[in-house]
Amino acid sequence: MPAAEVTAVSDVGPQLRRALLACWTEVSNAGGAVGFVPPVTEDDVEPVLDALLGRVAQGREQLVVVKVGGELAGWAVLSLSVSPLRRHWATVLRVQVHPARQGQGLGRVLMTGVHDAARALGLEMLHLTVRGGYGLEGFYAGLGYREFGRMPGAIRLGPGDDREEVHLYAVL
């Protein structure tokens, strides 16, 4: 596995923004379950990324990036709750590794960094969802996540192609 650096980022400059946009677009077009159905263009992804970065700037979400050789290799988001009853946990969103970097163990490295960032924020538990039919439950089980529910037909990839949304959690 290549040497990787995982960091929590709250200030996203133009260069990192461009890299996030390119990564999200390429992961989506490679079939990644990160909020879009391919094909997408950067014009499709850009407003969603900008909204996300607005929440990062407001402190409502924490961006965690993994870099290899100084270049973005993947990223994820910790979505923090504003409810006083839920401030001890967060939802993990948009977990992705650039297609050119997949298969190198960077997903595990990224998620370990997400867990570290969550602990640094004082969080005790994480929640995430995956699309059924992709086999991602096994990957997350290896990181300590346990399934607690499935919502049939929650994700519509196209006419007649509905998928389950699988809910997982991990205690940190």
PDB file of C-alpha atoms in Angstrom, residues 48-169:
ATOM      1  CA  VAL A  48     -23.940  19.514  -4.572  1.00  0.00           C
ATOM      2  CA  LEU A  49     -20.245  19.827  -3.709  1.00  0.00           C
ATOM      3  CA  ASP A  50     -20.584  23.564  -3.111  1.00  0.00           C
ATOM      4  CA  ALA A  51     -23.533  22.994  -0.748  1.00  0.00           C
ATOM      5  CA  LEU A  52     -21.476  20.398   1.121  1.00  0.00           C
ATOM      6  CA  LEU A  53     -18.497  22.762   1.359  1.00  0.00           C
ATOM      7  CA  GLY A  54     -20.833  25.456   2.694  1.00  0.00           C
ATOM      8  CA  ARG A  55     -21.823  23.110   5.528  1.00  0.00           C
ATOM      9  CA  VAL A  56     -18.130  22.346   6.156  1.00  0.00           C
ATOM     10  CA  ALA A  57     -17.411  26.093   6.401  1.00  0.00           C
ATOM     11  CA  GLN A  58     -20.318  26.455   8.868  1.00  0.00           C
ATOM     12  CA  GLY A  59     -18.919  23.652  11.030  1.00  0.00           C
ATOM     13  CA  ARG A  60     -21.944  21.427  10.390  1.00  0.00           C
ATOM     14  CA  GLU A  61     -19.850  18.847   8.552  1.00  0.00           C
ATOM     15  CA  GLN A  62     -16.220  17.730   8.757  1.00  0.00           C
ATOM     16  CA  LEU A  63     -14.335  16.825   5.591  1.00  0.00           C
ATOM     17  CA  VAL A  64     -11.736  14.047   5.862  1.00  0.00           C
ATOM     18  CA  VAL A  65      -9.319  13.554   2.967  1.00  0.00           C
ATOM     19  CA  VAL A  66      -6.724  10.933   2.147  1.00  0.00           C
ATOM     20  CA  LYS A  67      -3.745  11.993   0.031  1.00  0.00           C
ATOM     21  CA  VAL A  68      -1.005   9.942  -1.565  1.00  0.00           C
ATOM     22  CA  GLY A  69       2.081  11.815  -2.689  1.00  0.00           C
ATOM     23  CA  GLY A  70       0.317  15.078  -1.882  1.00  0.00           C
ATOM     24  CA  GLU A  71      -2.552  14.330  -4.298  1.00  0.00           C
ATOM     25  CA  LEU A  72      -6.142  13.656  -3.293  1.00  0.00           C
ATOM     26  CA  ALA A  73      -6.862   9.916  -3.371  1.00  0.00           C
ATOM     27  CA  GLY A  74     -10.245   9.931  -1.620  1.00  0.00           C
ATOM     28  CA  TRP A  75     -12.465  11.595   0.917  1.00  0.00           C
ATOM     29  CA  ALA A  76     -15.464  11.311   3.214  1.00  0.00           C
ATOM     30  CA  VAL A  77     -17.688  13.568   5.301  1.00  0.00           C
ATOM     31  CA  LEU A  78     -18.772  13.490   8.923  1.00  0.00           C
ATOM     32  CA  SER A  79     -22.230  15.058   9.099  1.00  0.00           C
ATOM     33  CA  LEU A  80     -22.696  16.416  12.606  1.00  0.00           C
ATOM     34  CA  SER A  81     -26.033  16.728  14.360  1.00  0.00           C
ATOM     35  CA  VAL A  82     -27.385  20.051  15.564  1.00  0.00           C
ATOM     36  CA  SER A  83     -29.701  18.270  17.993  1.00  0.00           C
ATOM     37  CA  PRO A  84     -28.431  18.274  21.584  1.00  0.00           C
ATOM     38  CA  LEU A  85     -29.758  14.717  21.863  1.00  0.00           C
ATOM     39  CA  ARG A  86     -27.532  13.480  19.027  1.00  0.00           C
ATOM     40  CA  ARG A  87     -24.279  15.378  19.434  1.00  0.00           C
ATOM     41  CA  HIS A  88     -22.470  12.226  20.530  1.00  0.00           C
ATOM     42  CA  TRP A  89     -22.676  10.646  17.069  1.00  0.00           C
ATOM     43  CA  ALA A  90     -22.442  11.594  13.390  1.00  0.00           C
ATOM     44  CA  THR A  91     -23.342  10.201   9.989  1.00  0.00           C
ATOM     45  CA  VAL A  92     -20.565   9.292   7.561  1.00  0.00           C
ATOM     46  CA  LEU A  93     -21.336  10.386   3.987  1.00  0.00           C
ATOM     47  CA  ARG A  94     -19.781  10.237   0.503  1.00  0.00           C
ATOM     48  CA  VAL A  95     -17.000   7.744   1.320  1.00  0.00           C
ATOM     49  CA  GLN A  96     -14.960   7.466  -1.874  1.00  0.00           C
ATOM     50  CA  VAL A  97     -11.566   6.539  -3.219  1.00  0.00           C
ATOM     51  CA  HIS A  98     -10.542   7.708  -6.686  1.00  0.00           C
ATOM     52  CA  PRO A  99     -10.974   4.867  -9.229  1.00  0.00           C
ATOM     53  CA  ALA A 100      -7.250   4.959 -10.107  1.00  0.00           C
ATOM     54  CA  ARG A 101      -6.421   4.353  -6.432  1.00  0.00           C
ATOM     55  CA  GLN A 102      -8.953   1.621  -5.618  1.00  0.00           C
ATOM     56  CA  GLY A 103      -7.714  -1.797  -4.580  1.00  0.00           C
ATOM     57  CA  GLN A 104      -4.741  -0.355  -2.658  1.00  0.00           C
ATOM     58  CA  GLY A 105      -6.263  -0.454   0.837  1.00  0.00           C
ATOM     59  CA  LEU A 106      -7.003   3.272   0.864  1.00  0.00           C
ATOM     60  CA  GLY A 107     -10.674   2.791   1.757  1.00  0.00           C
ATOM     61  CA  ARG A 108      -9.635   1.215   5.050  1.00  0.00           C
ATOM     62  CA  VAL A 109      -7.009   3.943   5.594  1.00  0.00           C
ATOM     63  CA  LEU A 110      -9.613   6.644   4.900  1.00  0.00           C
ATOM     64  CA  MET A 111     -12.180   5.120   7.259  1.00  0.00           C
ATOM     65  CA  THR A 112      -9.564   4.732  10.011  1.00  0.00           C
ATOM     66  CA  GLY A 113      -8.884   8.458   9.560  1.00  0.00           C
ATOM     67  CA  VAL A 114     -12.622   9.191   9.693  1.00  0.00           C
ATOM     68  CA  HIS A 115     -12.808   7.315  13.001  1.00  0.00           C
ATOM     69  CA  ASP A 116      -9.823   9.279  14.338  1.00  0.00           C
ATOM     70  CA  ALA A 117     -11.403  12.579  13.262  1.00  0.00           C
ATOM     71  CA  ALA A 118     -14.684  11.560  14.906  1.00  0.00           C
ATOM     72  CA  ARG A 119     -12.926  10.729  18.176  1.00  0.00           C
ATOM     73  CA  ALA A 120     -11.091  14.080  18.032  1.00  0.00           C
ATOM     74  CA  LEU A 121     -14.513  15.744  17.855  1.00  0.00           C
ATOM     75  CA  GLY A 122     -15.629  13.817  20.939  1.00  0.00           C
ATOM     76  CA  LEU A 123     -17.985  11.537  19.017  1.00  0.00           C
ATOM     77  CA  GLU A 124     -18.822   8.102  20.403  1.00  0.00           C
ATOM     78  CA  MET A 125     -20.650   6.460  17.509  1.00  0.00           C
ATOM     79  CA  LEU A 126     -20.963   6.672  13.722  1.00  0.00           C
ATOM     80  CA  HIS A 127     -23.816   5.830  11.371  1.00  0.00           C
ATOM     81  CA  LEU A 128     -23.657   5.257   7.639  1.00  0.00           C
ATOM     82  CA  THR A 129     -25.735   3.780   4.863  1.00  0.00           C
ATOM     83  CA  VAL A 130     -24.779   1.732   1.834  1.00  0.00           C
ATOM     84  CA  ARG A 131     -26.641   0.744  -1.300  1.00  0.00           C
ATOM     85  CA  GLY A 132     -27.801  -2.831  -1.239  1.00  0.00           C
ATOM     86  CA  GLY A 133     -26.405  -5.022  -4.003  1.00  0.00           C
ATOM     87  CA  TYR A 134     -22.852  -3.672  -3.875  1.00  0.00           C
ATOM     88  CA  GLY A 135     -21.485  -5.965  -1.138  1.00  0.00           C
ATOM     89  CA  LEU A 136     -20.200  -3.057   0.933  1.00  0.00           C
ATOM     90  CA  GLU A 137     -21.626  -4.422   4.177  1.00  0.00           C
ATOM     91  CA  GLY A 138     -18.663  -6.830   4.459  1.00  0.00           C
ATOM     92  CA  PHE A 139     -16.119  -4.037   4.043  1.00  0.00           C
ATOM     93  CA  TYR A 140     -17.729  -2.004   6.817  1.00  0.00           C
ATOM     94  CA  ALA A 141     -18.191  -5.061   9.067  1.00  0.00           C
ATOM     95  CA  GLY A 142     -14.410  -5.436   8.932  1.00  0.00           C
ATOM     96  CA  LEU A 143     -14.193  -1.923  10.387  1.00  0.00           C
ATOM     97  CA  GLY A 144     -16.536  -2.739  13.275  1.00  0.00           C
ATOM     98  CA  TYR A 145     -19.859  -1.650  11.766  1.00  0.00           C
ATOM     99  CA  ARG A 146     -23.020  -3.602  12.486  1.00  0.00           C
ATOM    100  CA  GLU A 147     -26.209  -3.597  10.475  1.00  0.00           C
ATOM    101  CA  PHE A 148     -29.362  -2.394  12.207  1.00  0.00           C
ATOM    102  CA  GLY A 149     -31.846  -2.090   9.381  1.00  0.00           C
ATOM    103  CA  ARG A 150     -32.716  -2.102   5.706  1.00  0.00           C
ATOM    104  CA  MET A 151     -35.145   0.109   3.850  1.00  0.00           C
ATOM    105  CA  PRO A 152     -36.404  -1.725   0.749  1.00  0.00           C
ATOM    106  CA  GLY A 153     -36.598   0.358  -2.419  1.00  0.00           C
ATOM    107  CA  ALA A 154     -35.132   3.475  -0.785  1.00  0.00           C
ATOM    108  CA  ILE A 155     -32.690   4.130  -3.627  1.00  0.00           C
ATOM    109  CA  ARG A 156     -33.890   4.362  -7.213  1.00  0.00           C
ATOM    110  CA  LEU A 157     -31.076   4.031  -9.726  1.00  0.00           C
ATOM    111  CA  GLY A 158     -33.452   3.972 -12.676  1.00  0.00           C
ATOM    112  CA  PRO A 159     -36.862   2.705 -13.728  1.00  0.00           C
ATOM    113  CA  GLY A 160     -37.299  -0.763 -12.249  1.00  0.00           C
ATOM    114  CA  ASP A 161     -33.926  -0.618 -10.474  1.00  0.00           C
ATOM    115  CA  ASP A 162     -34.669   0.069  -6.822  1.00  0.00           C
ATOM    116  CA  ARG A 163     -32.135  -0.867  -4.138  1.00  0.00           C
ATOM    117  CA  GLU A 164     -32.213  -1.314  -0.415  1.00  0.00           C
ATOM    118  CA  GLU A 165     -30.576   1.249   1.794  1.00  0.00           C
ATOM    119  CA  VAL A 166     -28.626  -0.641   4.457  1.00  0.00           C
ATOM    120  CA  HIS A 167     -28.094   1.150   7.786  1.00  0.00           C
ATOM    121  CA  LEU A 168     -24.911   0.441   9.754  1.00  0.00           C
ATOM    122  CA  TYR A 169     -23.369   1.813  12.930  1.00  0.00           C
TER     123      TYR A 169
END
